[in-house]
XYZ file of C-alpha atoms in Angstrom:
547
model
C 54.810 -43.965 -34.540
C 52.703 -41.346 -36.328
C 49.672 -43.621 -36.566
C 49.895 -44.432 -32.851
C 50.193 -40.763 -32.015
C 47.173 -39.932 -34.189
C 45.136 -42.597 -32.417
C 46.026 -41.014 -29.078
C 44.999 -37.576 -30.353
C 41.684 -38.885 -31.700
C 41.068 -40.663 -28.431
C 41.693 -37.433 -26.482
C 39.213 -35.580 -28.698
C 36.324 -37.896 -27.829
C 33.458 -36.192 -25.989
C 34.147 -36.202 -22.311
C 31.705 -37.974 -20.022
C 29.036 -35.903 -18.400
C 29.420 -35.385 -14.644
C 27.430 -37.739 -12.474
C 24.003 -36.493 -11.538
C 23.119 -36.417 -7.891
C 20.218 -38.574 -6.771
C 19.093 -35.821 -4.462
C 18.341 -32.545 -6.180
C 20.219 -29.513 -4.917
C 18.200 -26.951 -6.908
C 16.934 -23.831 -5.111
C 14.654 -22.442 -7.828
C 11.711 -22.324 -5.410
C 10.171 -18.858 -5.199
C 10.401 -16.816 -2.014
C 7.608 -17.050 0.544
C 5.547 -14.097 1.617
C 6.347 -14.926 5.235
C 9.663 -13.482 6.406
C 9.991 -16.144 9.112
C 9.712 -18.954 6.581
C 12.311 -17.341 4.320
C 14.772 -16.902 7.192
C 14.206 -20.482 8.350
C 14.864 -21.782 4.825
C 18.076 -19.751 4.533
C 19.398 -20.895 7.924
C 18.591 -24.560 7.312
C 20.112 -24.537 3.837
C 23.371 -23.090 5.208
C 23.372 -25.440 8.211
C 22.919 -22.597 10.710
C 26.360 -21.377 9.713
C 28.212 -19.265 12.255
C 29.150 -16.590 9.701
C 25.534 -15.989 8.646
C 24.325 -12.684 10.128
C 20.628 -11.732 10.238
C 19.609 -8.241 11.393
C 15.853 -7.662 11.692
C 13.847 -4.552 12.696
C 10.473 -2.928 12.093
C 9.657 0.008 9.865
C 6.773 1.567 7.933
C 3.775 3.595 9.134
C 0.985 3.333 10.130
C 1.550 -0.452 10.126
C 5.005 -1.516 11.307
C 6.369 -4.351 9.181
C 9.313 -6.577 9.932
C 12.349 -6.110 7.686
C 15.523 -8.239 7.745
C 18.973 -7.847 6.257
C 21.098 -10.971 5.691
C 24.807 -11.154 4.880
C 27.847 -13.406 5.283
C 30.454 -12.146 7.715
C 33.801 -11.769 5.940
C 32.389 -11.425 2.431
C 30.813 -8.003 2.946
C 32.373 -4.586 3.329
C 31.439 -3.542 6.868
C 31.730 0.183 6.088
C 29.361 0.029 3.115
C 27.024 -2.232 5.039
C 26.859 0.101 8.016
C 26.691 3.470 6.226
C 24.622 2.692 3.149
C 22.299 -0.097 4.321
C 21.830 -0.637 8.067
C 22.143 3.015 9.107
C 19.840 4.183 6.329
C 17.221 1.597 7.171
C 17.348 2.374 10.890
C 17.513 6.189 10.727
C 15.120 6.815 7.858
C 12.098 5.142 9.425
C 10.695 8.535 10.397
C 10.976 9.754 6.812
C 8.007 7.586 5.816
C 4.911 9.763 6.124
C 2.294 8.668 8.583
C -0.601 9.113 6.145
C 0.969 6.824 3.495
C -0.503 3.298 3.993
C 2.360 1.260 2.569
C 1.775 -2.402 1.839
C 4.557 -4.961 1.902
C 5.506 -4.586 -1.769
C 5.160 -0.784 -1.674
C 7.381 -0.641 1.408
C 10.001 -2.795 -0.292
C 10.040 -0.623 -3.401
C 10.157 2.539 -1.266
C 13.211 1.172 0.559
C 14.891 0.369 -2.745
C 14.124 3.664 -4.473
C 14.272 6.239 -1.651
C 16.205 4.956 1.352
C 19.149 2.817 0.245
C 22.142 4.729 -1.134
C 23.939 1.628 -2.364
C 25.113 1.824 -5.971
C 23.654 -1.442 -7.260
C 20.430 -3.114 -6.096
C 19.058 -6.203 -7.853
C 15.701 -7.909 -7.429
C 15.491 -11.459 -6.077
C 12.504 -13.740 -6.714
C 13.680 -17.258 -5.774
C 16.072 -18.972 -3.416
C 18.504 -19.855 -6.178
C 19.220 -16.175 -6.820
C 19.129 -15.429 -3.109
C 21.896 -17.896 -2.273
C 24.003 -16.844 -5.245
C 23.887 -13.146 -4.315
C 24.298 -13.892 -0.613
C 27.354 -16.117 -1.094
C 28.819 -13.597 -3.535
C 29.108 -11.053 -0.707
C 25.906 -9.076 -1.251
C 23.458 -8.091 1.486
C 19.910 -9.421 1.090
C 16.952 -7.306 2.258
C 13.582 -9.043 2.809
C 10.223 -7.541 3.847
C 7.584 -9.506 5.717
C 4.519 -10.105 3.544
C 6.409 -9.696 0.241
C 7.489 -12.716 -1.778
C 10.430 -10.827 -3.268
C 13.620 -9.209 -2.037
C 16.668 -7.447 -3.337
C 20.417 -7.797 -3.082
C 22.678 -4.853 -2.308
C 26.153 -4.868 -3.815
C 28.394 -4.515 -0.757
C 31.109 -7.053 -1.518
C 34.339 -6.597 0.354
C 36.207 -8.192 3.183
C 39.918 -8.821 3.461
C 41.545 -8.972 0.027
C 45.175 -9.003 -1.049
C 46.440 -5.611 -2.150
C 48.035 -4.999 -5.545
C 51.718 -5.906 -5.359
C 54.709 -6.332 -7.652
C 54.875 -9.312 -10.026
C 56.737 -12.278 -8.601
C 57.345 -14.498 -11.627
C 57.564 -11.754 -14.275
C 59.653 -8.960 -12.833
C 60.610 -5.894 -14.847
C 63.196 -3.113 -14.616
C 61.586 -0.324 -16.656
C 57.986 -1.517 -16.913
C 55.104 -1.040 -14.462
C 55.214 -2.938 -11.190
C 51.605 -3.949 -10.600
C 50.203 -7.456 -10.843
C 46.798 -9.075 -10.729
C 45.054 -10.074 -7.502
C 42.401 -12.656 -6.639
C 39.536 -10.204 -7.281
C 37.915 -10.377 -10.712
C 36.620 -6.804 -10.512
C 40.018 -5.444 -9.487
C 41.742 -7.273 -12.340
C 39.346 -6.041 -15.012
C 39.584 -2.491 -13.630
C 43.377 -2.597 -14.063
C 42.856 -3.326 -17.755
C 40.247 -0.564 -18.054
C 42.808 1.952 -16.804
C 45.142 0.971 -19.649
C 42.610 0.667 -22.475
C 40.129 3.527 -22.220
C 37.952 2.457 -25.111
C 34.240 1.609 -25.239
C 35.179 -1.264 -27.547
C 36.776 -3.120 -24.626
C 33.995 -5.577 -23.801
C 33.654 -7.905 -20.827
C 31.284 -10.881 -20.687
C 30.846 -12.717 -17.391
C 29.248 -16.011 -16.446
C 29.342 -18.530 -13.622
C 30.904 -21.955 -14.200
C 30.735 -24.814 -11.716
C 27.577 -26.416 -10.372
C 28.771 -26.150 -6.776
C 31.428 -23.424 -6.728
C 29.608 -20.995 -9.072
C 32.951 -19.410 -9.931
C 32.809 -16.120 -11.796
C 34.549 -16.197 -15.184
C 35.040 -13.089 -17.321
C 35.922 -13.028 -21.017
C 37.479 -9.734 -22.163
C 38.221 -8.658 -25.725
C 38.400 -5.566 -27.939
C 35.425 -5.398 -30.267
C 36.470 -4.540 -33.817
C 39.928 -6.121 -33.418
C 39.135 -9.634 -32.219
C 38.232 -12.317 -34.750
C 34.540 -13.190 -34.420
C 35.198 -16.861 -35.250
C 37.717 -17.054 -32.407
C 35.226 -15.430 -30.065
C 32.488 -17.904 -31.019
C 34.827 -20.868 -30.521
C 35.816 -19.739 -27.022
C 32.183 -19.194 -26.016
C 31.262 -22.672 -27.247
C 34.077 -24.343 -25.307
C 33.219 -22.483 -22.116
C 29.542 -23.257 -22.603
C 30.235 -26.998 -22.889
C 31.901 -27.122 -19.477
C 29.683 -29.017 -17.021
C 31.718 -29.470 -13.869
C 31.057 -29.228 -10.169
C 34.037 -27.077 -9.267
C 36.328 -24.490 -10.815
C 39.122 -23.865 -8.323
C 41.274 -21.736 -10.595
C 42.275 -20.875 -14.115
C 44.037 -24.239 -14.496
C 40.627 -25.970 -14.565
C 39.485 -23.730 -17.416
C 42.809 -24.255 -19.188
C 42.577 -28.052 -19.182
C 38.986 -28.054 -20.404
C 39.363 -25.610 -23.295
C 42.846 -26.552 -24.559
C 43.031 -27.971 -28.075
C 45.417 -30.802 -27.244
C 45.643 -32.915 -24.098
C 48.553 -35.211 -24.933
C 51.272 -32.645 -25.449
C 54.026 -31.286 -23.215
C 53.772 -27.764 -24.689
C 51.464 -25.189 -23.087
C 48.830 -24.070 -25.615
C 47.287 -21.406 -23.361
C 49.321 -18.384 -22.261
C 49.298 -17.378 -18.583
C 50.522 -14.107 -17.109
C 50.260 -12.022 -13.964
C 51.006 -8.647 -15.569
C 48.227 -6.243 -16.651
C 50.417 -4.618 -19.323
C 50.957 -8.010 -20.978
C 47.205 -8.593 -21.015
C 46.586 -5.134 -22.491
C 49.149 -5.725 -25.236
C 47.624 -9.074 -26.179
C 44.122 -7.611 -26.210
C 45.259 -4.958 -28.669
C 46.659 -7.698 -30.896
C 43.241 -9.372 -31.124
C 43.511 -12.073 -28.462
C 40.904 -12.963 -25.849
C 41.623 -12.924 -22.104
C 39.755 -15.177 -19.667
C 39.664 -14.000 -16.046
C 38.721 -16.405 -13.252
C 37.627 -15.107 -9.889
C 40.009 -15.889 -6.999
C 42.853 -16.457 -9.495
C 45.612 -13.865 -10.133
C 46.708 -15.441 -13.435
C 44.284 -14.940 -16.358
C 44.414 -17.026 -19.531
C 45.276 -15.568 -22.942
C 44.187 -17.370 -26.111
C 45.262 -18.184 -28.722
C 48.893 -18.811 -27.769
C 51.900 -19.535 -29.974
C 55.245 -21.147 -29.182
C 57.159 -17.951 -29.892
C 55.015 -16.038 -27.375
C 56.526 -17.923 -24.424
C 59.978 -16.470 -25.116
C 58.851 -12.849 -25.063
C 58.586 -10.623 -21.999
C 56.912 -7.320 -21.260
C 60.290 -5.670 -20.854
C 61.128 -6.390 -24.493
C 58.901 -3.454 -25.380
C 60.376 -1.126 -22.745
C 63.992 -1.590 -23.933
C 65.481 -0.526 -27.236
C 64.914 -2.933 -30.088
C 68.588 -3.880 -30.294
C 68.726 -5.071 -26.694
C 65.333 -6.765 -26.940
C 66.453 -8.742 -29.997
C 69.661 -9.792 -28.267
C 67.791 -10.998 -25.180
C 65.291 -12.960 -27.248
C 68.094 -14.707 -29.090
C 69.760 -15.422 -25.763
C 66.574 -17.082 -24.493
C 66.322 -19.295 -27.567
C 69.945 -20.415 -27.142
C 69.326 -21.102 -23.442
C 66.267 -23.134 -24.387
C 68.380 -25.291 -26.705
C 71.001 -25.747 -23.975
C 68.308 -26.765 -21.494
C 66.773 -29.243 -23.931
C 69.901 -30.739 -25.524
C 72.849 -29.980 -23.200
C 73.067 -33.230 -21.169
C 72.026 -35.403 -24.139
C 74.795 -33.978 -26.345
C 77.324 -34.594 -23.568
C 76.169 -38.215 -23.302
C 76.226 -38.725 -27.083
C 79.726 -37.283 -27.530
C 81.300 -39.346 -24.745
C 79.484 -42.600 -25.475
C 79.271 -42.710 -29.285
C 81.256 -39.883 -30.859
C 84.456 -39.242 -28.851
C 86.268 -38.391 -32.091
C 84.329 -35.105 -32.183
C 85.900 -33.995 -28.892
C 89.351 -32.307 -28.938
C 92.018 -34.756 -27.785
C 93.253 -32.845 -24.684
C 89.679 -32.413 -23.460
C 88.850 -36.052 -24.187
C 91.854 -37.217 -22.136
C 90.739 -35.085 -19.173
C 87.163 -36.352 -19.396
C 88.334 -39.968 -19.621
C 90.584 -39.460 -16.586
C 87.659 -38.028 -14.587
C 85.456 -41.010 -15.433
C 88.111 -43.615 -14.656
C 86.838 -44.286 -11.135
C 83.115 -43.627 -11.755
C 81.188 -46.891 -11.098
C 78.061 -45.987 -13.138
C 77.418 -45.684 -16.876
C 77.215 -42.128 -18.100
C 73.420 -42.202 -18.529
C 72.931 -43.332 -14.920
C 75.340 -40.623 -13.788
C 73.440 -37.972 -15.760
C 69.996 -39.121 -14.555
C 71.247 -39.195 -10.961
C 72.526 -35.629 -11.131
C 69.463 -34.333 -12.975
C 67.158 -35.964 -10.459
C 69.163 -34.482 -7.583
C 68.950 -30.970 -9.045
C 65.212 -31.357 -9.637
C 64.765 -32.361 -5.992
C 66.744 -29.318 -4.855
C 64.724 -27.045 -7.153
C 61.434 -28.372 -5.800
C 62.662 -28.104 -2.221
C 63.642 -24.486 -2.773
C 60.171 -23.686 -4.126
C 58.203 -25.468 -1.395
C 60.238 -24.353 1.589
C 59.627 -20.986 3.288
C 60.953 -18.156 1.153
C 63.662 -16.869 3.567
C 65.388 -20.269 3.682
C 64.287 -21.917 0.434
C 66.736 -20.159 -1.844
C 69.637 -20.601 0.567
C 68.903 -24.315 0.997
C 68.756 -24.924 -2.761
C 72.027 -23.084 -3.445
C 73.960 -24.510 -0.495
C 72.526 -27.984 -1.120
C 73.642 -27.926 -4.744
C 77.169 -26.818 -3.829
C 77.577 -29.296 -0.988
C 76.065 -32.274 -2.798
C 77.978 -31.557 -6.001
C 81.318 -31.263 -4.228
C 80.635 -34.315 -2.066
C 79.527 -36.424 -5.046
C 82.707 -35.571 -6.973
C 84.905 -36.265 -3.945
C 83.202 -39.615 -3.356
C 83.709 -40.667 -6.955
C 79.982 -40.988 -7.714
C 79.919 -38.438 -10.538
C 82.562 -36.592 -12.516
C 83.278 -32.882 -12.348
C 82.328 -32.426 -16.004
C 78.889 -33.913 -15.392
C 78.294 -31.518 -12.496
C 79.269 -28.595 -14.737
C 76.953 -29.727 -17.548
C 73.956 -30.272 -15.260
C 74.535 -26.994 -13.423
C 74.850 -25.062 -16.702
C 71.637 -26.674 -17.924
C 69.798 -25.677 -14.749
C 71.046 -22.079 -14.984
C 70.065 -21.882 -18.658
C 66.512 -23.011 -17.798
C 66.091 -19.962 -15.555
C 66.382 -17.626 -18.559
C 63.133 -18.997 -20.072
C 60.703 -16.282 -18.968
C 57.527 -18.361 -18.535
C 57.307 -21.212 -16.069
C 55.007 -23.388 -18.202
C 57.579 -23.531 -21.006
C 60.346 -24.234 -18.488
C 58.435 -27.229 -17.116
C 57.861 -28.639 -20.599
C 61.543 -28.300 -21.466
C 62.608 -30.002 -18.228
C 60.440 -33.019 -19.027
C 61.579 -33.299 -22.645
C 65.218 -33.144 -21.548
C 64.947 -36.588 -19.919
C 63.569 -38.112 -23.126
C 66.439 -36.636 -25.139
C 68.952 -38.054 -22.666
C 67.510 -41.559 -23.000
C 67.547 -41.374 -26.811
C 71.166 -40.144 -26.726
C 72.194 -43.050 -24.473
C 70.813 -45.585 -26.992
C 71.558 -44.046 -30.402
C 73.919 -41.108 -29.851
C 73.540 -38.114 -32.150
C 71.174 -40.116 -34.345
C 68.847 -40.549 -31.395
C 68.970 -36.815 -30.662
C 68.217 -36.071 -34.307
C 65.292 -38.497 -34.266
C 63.935 -36.907 -31.085
C 64.227 -33.389 -32.507
C 62.447 -34.431 -35.728
C 59.597 -36.044 -33.779
C 59.319 -33.022 -31.491
C 59.251 -30.531 -34.386
C 56.679 -32.626 -36.260
C 54.466 -32.830 -33.181
C 54.808 -29.101 -32.522
C 53.890 -28.279 -36.133
C 50.687 -30.311 -35.755
C 49.487 -28.354 -32.740
C 46.791 -25.696 -32.882
C 45.667 -23.148 -30.345
C 42.052 -22.272 -31.106
C 42.681 -22.862 -34.799
C 45.954 -20.884 -34.929
C 49.118 -22.870 -35.870
C 51.253 -23.207 -32.750
C 54.520 -22.442 -34.578
C 53.234 -19.315 -36.330
C 54.821 -17.190 -37.755
C 57.526 -19.787 -38.526
C 55.263 -22.587 -39.784
C 53.491 -21.348 -41.815
C 56.091 -18.717 -42.605
C 54.597 -15.220 -42.411
C 57.238 -12.652 -43.279
C 55.173 -9.699 -42.070
C 54.949 -11.166 -38.556
C 58.690 -11.886 -38.360
C 59.184 -8.300 -37.186
C 58.108 -9.357 -33.688
C 59.326 -12.928 -33.335
C 62.913 -13.927 -32.531
C 64.029 -10.374 -33.330
C 62.054 -7.249 -32.492
C 62.009 -4.479 -35.037
C 61.604 -0.830 -33.960
C 58.025 -0.033 -33.016
C 57.378 2.359 -35.964
C 58.002 -0.561 -38.341
C 55.479 -2.862 -36.631
C 52.434 -1.197 -38.145
C 50.300 -4.352 -38.458
C 48.909 -6.824 -35.999
C 49.661 -10.575 -36.316
C 47.861 -11.726 -39.436
C 46.488 -15.000 -38.065
C 45.370 -13.510 -34.742
C 43.474 -10.409 -35.874
C 41.829 -10.564 -39.287
C 39.478 -7.598 -38.836
C 41.512 -4.464 -38.164
C 45.078 -5.371 -39.026
C 46.652 -1.887 -39.060
C 47.483 -0.347 -35.691
C 49.584 2.610 -36.887
C 49.865 4.699 -40.016
C 52.918 3.344 -41.886
C 53.238 6.581 -43.893
C 53.360 8.956 -40.961
C 56.335 11.250 -40.408
C 58.715 9.646 -37.908
C 61.018 12.638 -37.517
C 63.741 14.246 -39.632
C 65.671 12.141 -42.104
C 69.430 11.598 -41.503
C 70.271 14.249 -44.100
C 67.883 16.809 -42.606
C 69.160 16.056 -39.129
C 72.758 16.549 -40.277
C 71.907 19.884 -41.877
C 70.160 21.061 -38.706
C 73.185 20.087 -36.608
C 75.484 22.038 -38.925
C 73.225 25.091 -38.768
C 73.051 24.982 -34.980
C 76.833 24.611 -34.783
C 77.290 27.593 -37.113
C 74.928 29.734 -35.008
C 76.792 28.818 -31.827
C 80.154 29.711 -33.424
C 78.814 33.086 -34.516
C 77.529 33.741 -31.007
């Protein structure tokens, strides 16, 4: 089994095939023409005379009036910035150009850039490749007749989703803002939390056709340089036509392909991203995606929430332990029920065994078929509740589960105990805070059920051993996936299954950040000692009695 698994891993690590090259070149690296008419014709033909392409042309410059044109895509540009800082300035400031100044085409263009436009960012454009990139990114292009250059004005805007509360990662005491589909908005939310010049952001475009903006954010001086180099190399090797979201980046840069466990962490909360950045991790933002990627990721990380750090350490530790227990119930609950009834009934108390046997007396299916039928039914109801409109989805899933469960028991298709076990397993899966880990556990549960139906508890033990061995072999950008448990790092156990008080967590995870490991002074004064506090209370009580 191990040799076969290793062959699959080696096969998955083979270099991926290069994307097919088009017979017809789609490059636009041709330089701009000096004729404005030719440039506009090229732009219109390349975009297929698109209906959302807007061209506004006018004349300006004395004593020789020259034709000037502004080009933008309707819906990608902020109309207020476009009108106030570009069009209005170009139209109203024509008279500001002195009559005795004989501006040529290039001089007029530079005068417009340096003296007329009040836009914050203006970049030069020399070829059509840059022109189309800036145009389709929401910028406004300004061209002057007789000049083989132009410039793009940063006026991106349009209708964007406002910042709202997190949907999948809600919190009681923590902040209630979540990421949006705008890359700039998302990075600005992190800047508000980490006001340090060491917070660096590197951006690039990935995707031959989509040209999707990807930003890599990290804290210089805390992040491991080897980790940073590895991420840059993996992103640089991506040669794809399209990047529709962060899932495309995730599948291309993940260490392992043939594994059910998620090896890249995904979140929608800015405070979670800020906390991981300060631990030495790297965050990858993808434009038009509200869920950035955090690498490297460990198995223990998927059972922690942002609210663990807003509650007291005692409650946070209890909740983390509760999630681990719920994970074990989700993974092994139905399989243990099958193994006990089919192979090990002597382990069940006699009164309970008699009741279970009486319930199964009229059931026509073997217990594994009964369990798979109920699990499949609950998975269908779960998926229906997610895909249906929100006002009715939750009601349909709950009512459907109650009605189908009661009807199945009344019809003698399944037993009441099986309904209870499957329902308890489904409820336990909801306590796992991150959806990627929930999906992996749901898939592995079916494999455990099949092993239990063939070999009983021995099959479950074999499945657990194989799963633990596979998990120990995983890496996330060189970091062991089961750290800090395997390898065992006692210093990092303070923030694993249990969370110690924050003053005691003075060091960052050892395998994540190897540059600046200390984040607090461990010798600082944390307040009065218990003896000093008791003496102060006695003194204050004495003073109040005297008063």
